[in-house]
XYZ file of C-alpha atoms in Angstrom:
525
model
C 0.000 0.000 0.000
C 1.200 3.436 -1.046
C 0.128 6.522 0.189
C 1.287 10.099 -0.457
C -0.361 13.032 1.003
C 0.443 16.997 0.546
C -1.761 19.361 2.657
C -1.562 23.382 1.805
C -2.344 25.664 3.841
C -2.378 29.639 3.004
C -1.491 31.329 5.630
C 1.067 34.421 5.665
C 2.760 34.652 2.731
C 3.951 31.139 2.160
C 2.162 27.559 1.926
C 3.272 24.651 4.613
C 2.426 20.838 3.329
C 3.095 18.079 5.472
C 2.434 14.495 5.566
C -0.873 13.168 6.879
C -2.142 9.951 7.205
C -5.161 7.705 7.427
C -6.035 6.668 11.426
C -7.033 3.646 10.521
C -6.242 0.275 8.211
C -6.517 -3.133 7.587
C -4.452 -6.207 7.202
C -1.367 -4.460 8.240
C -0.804 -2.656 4.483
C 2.649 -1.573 3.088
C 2.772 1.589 3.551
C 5.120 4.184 2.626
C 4.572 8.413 2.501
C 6.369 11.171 0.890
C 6.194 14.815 1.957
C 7.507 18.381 0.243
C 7.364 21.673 1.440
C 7.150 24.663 -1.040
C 6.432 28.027 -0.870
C 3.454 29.142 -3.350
C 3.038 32.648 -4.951
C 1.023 35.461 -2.571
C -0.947 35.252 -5.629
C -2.634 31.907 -4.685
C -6.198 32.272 -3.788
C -7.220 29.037 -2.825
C -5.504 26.460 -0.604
C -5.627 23.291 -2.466
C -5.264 19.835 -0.465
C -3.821 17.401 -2.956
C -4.228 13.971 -1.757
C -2.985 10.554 -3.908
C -2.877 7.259 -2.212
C -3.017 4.084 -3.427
C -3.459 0.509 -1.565
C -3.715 -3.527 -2.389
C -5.915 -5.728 -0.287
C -6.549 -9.543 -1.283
C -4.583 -8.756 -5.180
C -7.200 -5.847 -5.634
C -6.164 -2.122 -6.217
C -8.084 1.028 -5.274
C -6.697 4.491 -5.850
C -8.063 7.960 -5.927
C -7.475 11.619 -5.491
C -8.877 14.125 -4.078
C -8.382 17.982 -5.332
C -10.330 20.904 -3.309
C -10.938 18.524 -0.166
C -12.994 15.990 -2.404
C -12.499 11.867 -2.383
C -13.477 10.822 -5.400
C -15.672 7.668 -5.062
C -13.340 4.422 -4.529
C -13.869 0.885 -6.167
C -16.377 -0.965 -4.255
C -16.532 -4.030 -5.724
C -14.141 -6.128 -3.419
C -16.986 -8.197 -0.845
C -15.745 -7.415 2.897
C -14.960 -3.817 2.695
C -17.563 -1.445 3.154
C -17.326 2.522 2.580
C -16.593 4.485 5.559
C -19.031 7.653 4.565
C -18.198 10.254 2.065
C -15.040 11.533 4.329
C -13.870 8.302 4.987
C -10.321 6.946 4.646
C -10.287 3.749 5.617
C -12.740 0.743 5.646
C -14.421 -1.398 8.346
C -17.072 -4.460 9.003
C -20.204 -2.861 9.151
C -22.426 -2.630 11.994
C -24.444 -5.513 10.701
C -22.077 -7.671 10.195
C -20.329 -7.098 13.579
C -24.041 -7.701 15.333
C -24.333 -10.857 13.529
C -20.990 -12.093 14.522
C -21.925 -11.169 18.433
C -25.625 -13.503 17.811
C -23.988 -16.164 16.519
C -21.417 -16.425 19.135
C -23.880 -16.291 21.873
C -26.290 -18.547 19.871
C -22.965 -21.025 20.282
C -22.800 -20.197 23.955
C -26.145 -21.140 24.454
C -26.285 -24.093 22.977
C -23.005 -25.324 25.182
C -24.751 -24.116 28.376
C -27.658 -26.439 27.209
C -26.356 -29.019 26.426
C -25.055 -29.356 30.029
C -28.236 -28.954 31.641
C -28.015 -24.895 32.402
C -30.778 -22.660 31.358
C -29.650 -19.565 29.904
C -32.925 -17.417 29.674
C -31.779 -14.908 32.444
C -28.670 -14.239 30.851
C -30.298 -11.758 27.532
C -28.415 -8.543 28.204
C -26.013 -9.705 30.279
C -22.350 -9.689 28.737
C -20.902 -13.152 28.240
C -17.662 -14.736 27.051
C -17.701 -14.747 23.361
C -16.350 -18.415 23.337
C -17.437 -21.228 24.131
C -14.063 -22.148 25.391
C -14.409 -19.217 28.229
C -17.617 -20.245 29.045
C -16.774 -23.261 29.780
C -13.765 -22.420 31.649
C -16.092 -20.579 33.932
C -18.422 -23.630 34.437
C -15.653 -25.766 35.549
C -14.512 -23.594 37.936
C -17.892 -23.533 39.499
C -17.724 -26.760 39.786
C -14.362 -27.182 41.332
C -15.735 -24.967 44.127
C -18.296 -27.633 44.533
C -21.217 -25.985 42.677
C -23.966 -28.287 41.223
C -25.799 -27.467 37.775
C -28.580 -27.175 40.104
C -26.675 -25.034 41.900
C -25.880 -22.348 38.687
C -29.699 -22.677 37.667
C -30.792 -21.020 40.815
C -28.177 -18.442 40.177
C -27.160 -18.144 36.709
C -26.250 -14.823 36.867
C -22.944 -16.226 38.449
C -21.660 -17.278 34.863
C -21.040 -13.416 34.304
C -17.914 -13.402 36.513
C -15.006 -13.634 35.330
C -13.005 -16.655 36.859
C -9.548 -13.861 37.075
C -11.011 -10.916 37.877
C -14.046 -11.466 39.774
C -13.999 -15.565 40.941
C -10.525 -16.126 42.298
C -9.507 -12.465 44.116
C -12.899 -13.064 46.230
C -12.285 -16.367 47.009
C -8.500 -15.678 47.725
C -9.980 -12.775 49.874
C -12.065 -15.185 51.767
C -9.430 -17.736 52.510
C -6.790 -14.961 53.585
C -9.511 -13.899 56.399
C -10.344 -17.832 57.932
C -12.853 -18.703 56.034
C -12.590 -22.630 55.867
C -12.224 -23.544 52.225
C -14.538 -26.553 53.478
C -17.351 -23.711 53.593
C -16.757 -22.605 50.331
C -19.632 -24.463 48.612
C -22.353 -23.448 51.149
C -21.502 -19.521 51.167
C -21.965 -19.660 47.638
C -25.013 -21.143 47.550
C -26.324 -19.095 49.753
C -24.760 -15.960 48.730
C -23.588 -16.210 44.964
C -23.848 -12.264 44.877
C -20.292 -12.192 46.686
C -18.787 -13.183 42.949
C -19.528 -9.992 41.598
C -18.483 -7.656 44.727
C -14.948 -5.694 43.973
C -12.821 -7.249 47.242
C -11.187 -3.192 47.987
C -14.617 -1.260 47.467
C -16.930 -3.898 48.699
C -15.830 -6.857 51.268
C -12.970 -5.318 52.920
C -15.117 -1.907 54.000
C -17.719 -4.374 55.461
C -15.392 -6.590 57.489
C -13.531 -3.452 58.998
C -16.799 -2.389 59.870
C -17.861 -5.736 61.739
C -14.602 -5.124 63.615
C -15.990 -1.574 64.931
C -18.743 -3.611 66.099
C -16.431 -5.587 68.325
C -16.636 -8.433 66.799
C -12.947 -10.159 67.089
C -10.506 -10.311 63.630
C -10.737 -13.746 64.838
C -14.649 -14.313 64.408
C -15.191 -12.997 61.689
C -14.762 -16.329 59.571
C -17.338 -17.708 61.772
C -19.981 -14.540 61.339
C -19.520 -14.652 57.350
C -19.675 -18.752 57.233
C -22.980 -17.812 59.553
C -24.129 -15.579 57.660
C -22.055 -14.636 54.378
C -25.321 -12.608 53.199
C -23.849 -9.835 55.625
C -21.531 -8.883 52.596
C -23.360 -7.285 50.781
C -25.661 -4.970 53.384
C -24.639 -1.488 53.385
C -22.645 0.056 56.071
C -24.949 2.805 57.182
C -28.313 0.852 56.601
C -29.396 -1.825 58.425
C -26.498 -3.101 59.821
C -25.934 0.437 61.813
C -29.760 1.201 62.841
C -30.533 -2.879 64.418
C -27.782 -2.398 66.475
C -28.586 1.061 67.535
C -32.439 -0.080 68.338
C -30.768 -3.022 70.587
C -28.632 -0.644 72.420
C -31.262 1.919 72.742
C -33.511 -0.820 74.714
C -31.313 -1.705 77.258
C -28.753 -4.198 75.744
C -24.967 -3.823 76.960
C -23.048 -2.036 74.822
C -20.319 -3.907 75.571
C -22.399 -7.455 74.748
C -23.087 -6.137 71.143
C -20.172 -7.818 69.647
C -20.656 -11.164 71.441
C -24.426 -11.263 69.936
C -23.485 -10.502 66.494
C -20.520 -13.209 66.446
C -23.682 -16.113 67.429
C -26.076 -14.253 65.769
C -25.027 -12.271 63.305
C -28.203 -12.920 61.179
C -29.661 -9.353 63.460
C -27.737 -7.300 61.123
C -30.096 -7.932 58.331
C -33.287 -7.796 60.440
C -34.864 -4.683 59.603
C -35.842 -2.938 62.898
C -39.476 -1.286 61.755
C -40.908 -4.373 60.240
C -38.772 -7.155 62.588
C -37.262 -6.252 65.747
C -38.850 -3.466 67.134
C -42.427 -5.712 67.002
C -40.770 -8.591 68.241
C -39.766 -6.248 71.462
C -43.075 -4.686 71.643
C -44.999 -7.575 71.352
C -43.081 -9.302 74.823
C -43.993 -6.366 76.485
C -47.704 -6.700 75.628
C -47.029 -9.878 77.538
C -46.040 -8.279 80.550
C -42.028 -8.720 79.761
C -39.934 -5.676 81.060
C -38.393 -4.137 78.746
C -35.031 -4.892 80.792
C -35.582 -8.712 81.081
C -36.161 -8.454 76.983
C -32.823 -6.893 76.368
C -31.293 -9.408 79.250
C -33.187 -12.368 77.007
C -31.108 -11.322 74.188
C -28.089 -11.035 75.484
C -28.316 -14.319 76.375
C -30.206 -16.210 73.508
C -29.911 -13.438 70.104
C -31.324 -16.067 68.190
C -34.857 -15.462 69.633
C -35.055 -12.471 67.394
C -35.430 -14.769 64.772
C -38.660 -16.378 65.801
C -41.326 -15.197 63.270
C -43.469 -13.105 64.876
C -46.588 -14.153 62.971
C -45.960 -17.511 62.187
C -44.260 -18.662 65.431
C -44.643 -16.871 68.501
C -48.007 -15.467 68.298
C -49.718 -18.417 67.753
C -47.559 -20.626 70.054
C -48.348 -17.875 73.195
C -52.258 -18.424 72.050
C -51.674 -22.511 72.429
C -50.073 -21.610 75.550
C -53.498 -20.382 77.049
C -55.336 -23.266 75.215
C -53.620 -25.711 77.542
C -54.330 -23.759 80.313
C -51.300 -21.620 81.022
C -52.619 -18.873 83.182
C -52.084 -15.301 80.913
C -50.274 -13.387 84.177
C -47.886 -16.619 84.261
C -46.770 -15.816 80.867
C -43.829 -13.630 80.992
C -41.918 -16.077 83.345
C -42.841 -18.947 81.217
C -41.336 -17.028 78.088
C -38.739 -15.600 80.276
C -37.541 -19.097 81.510
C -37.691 -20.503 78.614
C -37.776 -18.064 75.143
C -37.194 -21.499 72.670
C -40.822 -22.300 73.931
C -42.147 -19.497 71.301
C -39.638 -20.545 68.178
C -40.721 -24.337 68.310
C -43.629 -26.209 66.335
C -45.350 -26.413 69.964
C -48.419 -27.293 70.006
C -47.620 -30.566 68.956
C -45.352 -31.086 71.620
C -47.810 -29.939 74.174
C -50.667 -32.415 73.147
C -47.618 -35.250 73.407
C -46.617 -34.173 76.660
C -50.034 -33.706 78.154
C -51.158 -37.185 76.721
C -48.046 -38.450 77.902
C -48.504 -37.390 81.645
C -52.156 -38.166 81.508
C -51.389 -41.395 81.038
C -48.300 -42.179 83.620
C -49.757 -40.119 86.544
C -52.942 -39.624 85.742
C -52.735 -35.586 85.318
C -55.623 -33.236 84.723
C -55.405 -30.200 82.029
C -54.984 -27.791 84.786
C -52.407 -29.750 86.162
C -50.679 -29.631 82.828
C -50.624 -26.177 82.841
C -49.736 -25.473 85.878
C -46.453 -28.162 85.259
C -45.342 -25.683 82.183
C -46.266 -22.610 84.549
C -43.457 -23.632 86.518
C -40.810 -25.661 84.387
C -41.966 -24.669 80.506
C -38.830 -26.812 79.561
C -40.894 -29.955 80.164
C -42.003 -29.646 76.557
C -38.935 -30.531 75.367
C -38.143 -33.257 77.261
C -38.086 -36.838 76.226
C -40.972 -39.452 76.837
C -38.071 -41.564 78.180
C -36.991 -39.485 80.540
C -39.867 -38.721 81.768
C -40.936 -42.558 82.285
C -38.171 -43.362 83.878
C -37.754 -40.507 86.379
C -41.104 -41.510 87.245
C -40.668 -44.769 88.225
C -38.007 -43.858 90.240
C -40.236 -42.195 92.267
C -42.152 -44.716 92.271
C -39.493 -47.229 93.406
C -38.909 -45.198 96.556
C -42.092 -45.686 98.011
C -44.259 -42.510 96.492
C -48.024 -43.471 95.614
C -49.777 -42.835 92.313
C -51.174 -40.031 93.439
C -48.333 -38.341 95.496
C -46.058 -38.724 92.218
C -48.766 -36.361 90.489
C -48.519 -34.021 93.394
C -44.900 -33.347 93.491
C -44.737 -33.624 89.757
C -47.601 -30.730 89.423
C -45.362 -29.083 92.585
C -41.610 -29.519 90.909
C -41.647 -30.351 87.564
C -38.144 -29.959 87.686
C -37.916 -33.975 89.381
C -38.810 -34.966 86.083
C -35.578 -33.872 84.312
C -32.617 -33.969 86.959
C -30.056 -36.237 87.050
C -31.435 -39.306 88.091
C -28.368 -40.825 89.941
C -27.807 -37.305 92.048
C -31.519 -38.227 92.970
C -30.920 -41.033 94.577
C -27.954 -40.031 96.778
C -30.048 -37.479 97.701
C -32.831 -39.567 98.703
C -30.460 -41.803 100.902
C -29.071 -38.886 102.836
C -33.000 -37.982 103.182
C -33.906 -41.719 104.646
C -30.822 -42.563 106.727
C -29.888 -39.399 107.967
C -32.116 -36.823 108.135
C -34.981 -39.622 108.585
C -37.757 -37.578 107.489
C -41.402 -39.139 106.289
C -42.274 -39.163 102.464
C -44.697 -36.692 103.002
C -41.644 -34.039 103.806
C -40.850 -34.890 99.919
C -44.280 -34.807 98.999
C -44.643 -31.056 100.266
C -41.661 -29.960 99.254
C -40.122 -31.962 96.069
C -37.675 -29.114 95.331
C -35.623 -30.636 97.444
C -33.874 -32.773 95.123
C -33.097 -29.367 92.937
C -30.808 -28.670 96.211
C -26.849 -29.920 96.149
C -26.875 -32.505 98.586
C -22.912 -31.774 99.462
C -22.914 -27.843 99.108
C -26.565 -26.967 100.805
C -28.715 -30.282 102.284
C -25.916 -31.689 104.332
C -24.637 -28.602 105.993
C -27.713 -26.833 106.753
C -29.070 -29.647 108.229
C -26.017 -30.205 110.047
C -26.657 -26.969 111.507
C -30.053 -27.349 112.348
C -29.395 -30.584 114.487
C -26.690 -29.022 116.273
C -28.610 -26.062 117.205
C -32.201 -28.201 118.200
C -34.503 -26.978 115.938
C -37.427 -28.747 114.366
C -38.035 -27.013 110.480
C -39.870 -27.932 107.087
C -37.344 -28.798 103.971
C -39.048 -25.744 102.696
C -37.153 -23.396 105.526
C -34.323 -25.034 105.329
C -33.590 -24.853 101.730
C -35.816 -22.072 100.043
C -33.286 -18.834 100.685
C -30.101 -18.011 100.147
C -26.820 -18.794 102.063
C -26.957 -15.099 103.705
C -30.467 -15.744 104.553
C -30.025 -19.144 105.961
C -27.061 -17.776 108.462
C -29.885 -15.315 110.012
C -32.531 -17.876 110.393
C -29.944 -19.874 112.719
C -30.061 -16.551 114.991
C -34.079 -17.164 115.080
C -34.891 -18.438 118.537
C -38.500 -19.002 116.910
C -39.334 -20.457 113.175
C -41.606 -18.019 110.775
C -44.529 -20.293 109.831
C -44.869 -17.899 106.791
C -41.482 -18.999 105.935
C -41.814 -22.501 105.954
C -44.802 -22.502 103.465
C -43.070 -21.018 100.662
C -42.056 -22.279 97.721
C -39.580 -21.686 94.988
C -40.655 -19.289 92.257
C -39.163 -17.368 89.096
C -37.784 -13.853 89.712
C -37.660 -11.977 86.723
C -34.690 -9.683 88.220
C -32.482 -12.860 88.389
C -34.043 -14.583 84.750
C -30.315 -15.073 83.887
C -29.108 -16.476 86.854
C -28.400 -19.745 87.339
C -27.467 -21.619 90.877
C -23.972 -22.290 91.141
C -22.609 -25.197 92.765
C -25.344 -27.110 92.476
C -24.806 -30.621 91.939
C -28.430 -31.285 90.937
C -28.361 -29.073 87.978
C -31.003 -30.601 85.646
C -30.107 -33.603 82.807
C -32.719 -32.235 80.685
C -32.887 -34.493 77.374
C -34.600 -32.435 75.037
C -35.673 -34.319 71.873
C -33.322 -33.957 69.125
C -35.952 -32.836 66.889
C -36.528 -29.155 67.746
C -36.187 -26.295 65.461
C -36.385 -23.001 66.037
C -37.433 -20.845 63.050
């Protein structure tokens, strides 16, 4: 290809021409250019723009020349070059045949994605390899990280990411913070979205921002294999406005980053529609707002109980099996699953199942999750067999059903701690059953750290007292009673109850502490 161009300007008194060439060619053409410079007469009055170039494409010549800043038509019978417009110097595939090029390609795509059971309907409009060889680079990547076909059809916007620049710097990303590589398959499934995030102006802002929450460097693996969806919630949005609501009704501060790291699922609970109904609704019960912010504390996941589905119509079963409706805060209090489970169910097992082993009445079923609400959960095995223990020590039908109805609790202890207790009760204290009958709490009682030293006490100083007075109060109280030269009869008739100031505490140092054996079943949703 040869190409000489002269351009004239007038300007002055003289006439500069200099070289000037096409931006644009094909099939790398020979090309060689000539310039002059020459001064013209003042005389001229026209610039002239003399242009002569001359090119071979495929054994074909085209020439022209253009005089006054006109290009003479060229020679358009060659097939595959097209005419760039009246002012064109160069050729190009047209528009058409570019588009068509781009359909067929895709059509290609398609038909791999097909052919290996992915449906590509949701992918019109969105920009795609133009190979099939990408393409299926991609899939097999997916499917290295453990991803099913199944698994891309639910998400087949996924096959848009490029396996360099989008695929491997996330998951890279991911590994570098602790997230097990073992994990890798579930947090995509559930949160395929993370493929397209940039790692610098999406993840990393996010996890510094779970770290101003207090959760530890260290936990966050465990929040984002929780809950990878957290990833892509904006900073300022929900995340920032649940935790401010929890704050704002009484939780710790300082707890915050605890309850995100085992529940981290509260930072995409929207507070107007989710939490702040969920709060509201407890206190309708008769919750304190305090005990409700001490409830999460302990057990965040409660948040999670649907409102609608779960707890509302689990607190109206609740009353439908006679649970009194000024007992309900302590029964939620004591035991918040009780609202998250599939309960009615459980309670026309339970009830059946007492009904039919000691011969309980509704109200007596009631009044049994009044005071231990855990019983629900715990197995029909259990239950037999902690029943026949009583049995076995001497207890009639109907005397089981009283301290069952009285302490619920003797259904679920630990049935060996029981027994020892039970000894100490018959050989050395030498009480009659009717002591246990009255006052079956006594076997929630550490026979080492409380039974055996009070009454140790008790015999050394002369006195005559109900189980009742000498267990129900604390060790403080206790040491003031032994000053009593007389015993409070109103004392001795109480009986252990919930105290919604000390929901969350727990007695230490008790041996008895319960074996409850919930069934394995239970969900909370």
């Amino acid at each position: 290809m040869k190409i000489s161009s002269y351009v004239g300007i007038r300007k002055s008194n003289f006439l500069l021409v200099h070289p000037e060439l096409p931006a644009f060619t094909y099939f790398k053409p020979r090309l060689t250019s000539s310039s002059t410079l020459r001064i013209t007469s003042n005389n001229d009055k026209n610039s002239r723009l003399i242009t002569k170039f001359q090119y071979s494409a495929a054994d074909r010549n085209f020439s022209s020349s253009s005089v006054n800043a006109s290009v003479s038509k060229p020679n358009t019978g060659h097939s595959g070059w097209k005419q760039g417009g009246s002012s064109s110097l160069y050729s190009r595939p047209s528009l058409l045949d570019m588009k068509n090029e781009r359909i067929a390609n895709r059509a290609k795509v398609y038909d791999f994605l097909r052919g290996i059971g992915i449906v590509p309907d949701e992918l019109d409009g969105l920009e795609l390899p133009v190979t099939v060889e990408v393409m299926r680079e991609r899939v097999d990547f997916l499917h290295n990280v453990g991803l099913t076909i199944d698994d891309i059809n639910n998400y087949p916007l996924v096959l848009g990411c490029s396996v360099k620049k989008n695929m491997i710097p996330v998951l890279d990303y991911l590994g570098k913070l602790g997230v097990r590589k073992s994990t890798f398959t579930e947090f995509l499934r559930r949160y395929p979205q993370v493929l397209h995030a940039s790692v610098v102006v999406d993840l990393a802002p996010v996890v510094k921002y779970l770290q101003g929450l207090d959760i530890k460097l260290s936990d966050i693996p465990r929040v984002l294999e929780r809950y990878p969806e957290v990833l892509g919630f904006k900073l300022e949005g929900t995340m920032s406005t649940s935790v401010a609501y929890l704050v704002g009704i009484g939780v710790a501060r300082r707890e915050i980053g605890g309850i995100l790291t085992s529940y981290p699922e509260i930072l995409g609970m929207r507070v107007g529609r989710v939490v702040k109904p969920f709060v509201e609704y407890l206190e309708s019960l008769g919750i304190p707002r305090f005990a409700i912010a001490k409830l999460i504390e302990k057990r965040p996941h409660m948040l999670g109980f649907g409102l609608e589905e779960r707890v509302k119509p689990n607190v109206e079963s609740l009353l439908e099996f006679y649970v009194r409706r000024e007992t309900l805060p302590s029964v939620v209090a004591q035991y918040p699953e009780l609202i998250g489970i599939d309960l009615k169910p459980k309670l026309i097992g339970q009830q059946n199942l007492l009904k039919s082993i000691i011969d309980s009445s509704p109200e007596d079923f009631g009044s049994i999750i009044e005071k231990m609400p855990q019983v629900v959960s715990v197995t029909n095995s259990a239950i037999i067999k902690h029943v026949e223990f009583l049995k076995d020590c001497g207890f009639s039908l109907d005397q089981v059903r009283r301290m069952v109805v009285g302490c619920p609790q003797v259904l679920a202890l630990n049935i060996d701690i029981m027994k020892l207790s039970f000894n100490y009760f018959q050989r050395e204290m030498q009480r009659p059953l009717d002591d246990l009958v009255a006052f079956p709490a006594y076997f929630t009682y550490g026979l080492e750290s409380t039974i055996k030293r009070r009454h140790k006490m008790i015999v050394k100083k002369g006195l005559k007292c109900s189980l009742s007075w000498l267990l129900n109060c604390s060790d403080e109280k206790f040491e003031e009673r032994m000053d009593y030269d007389t015993i409070d009869m109103e004392e001795m008739e109480t009986m252990p109850s919930f105290d919604m100031n000390t929901l969350m505490d727990q007695r230490s140092g008790d041996e008895s502490d319960s074996e409850y054996e919930e069934d394995s079943d239970d969900e909370h949703v």
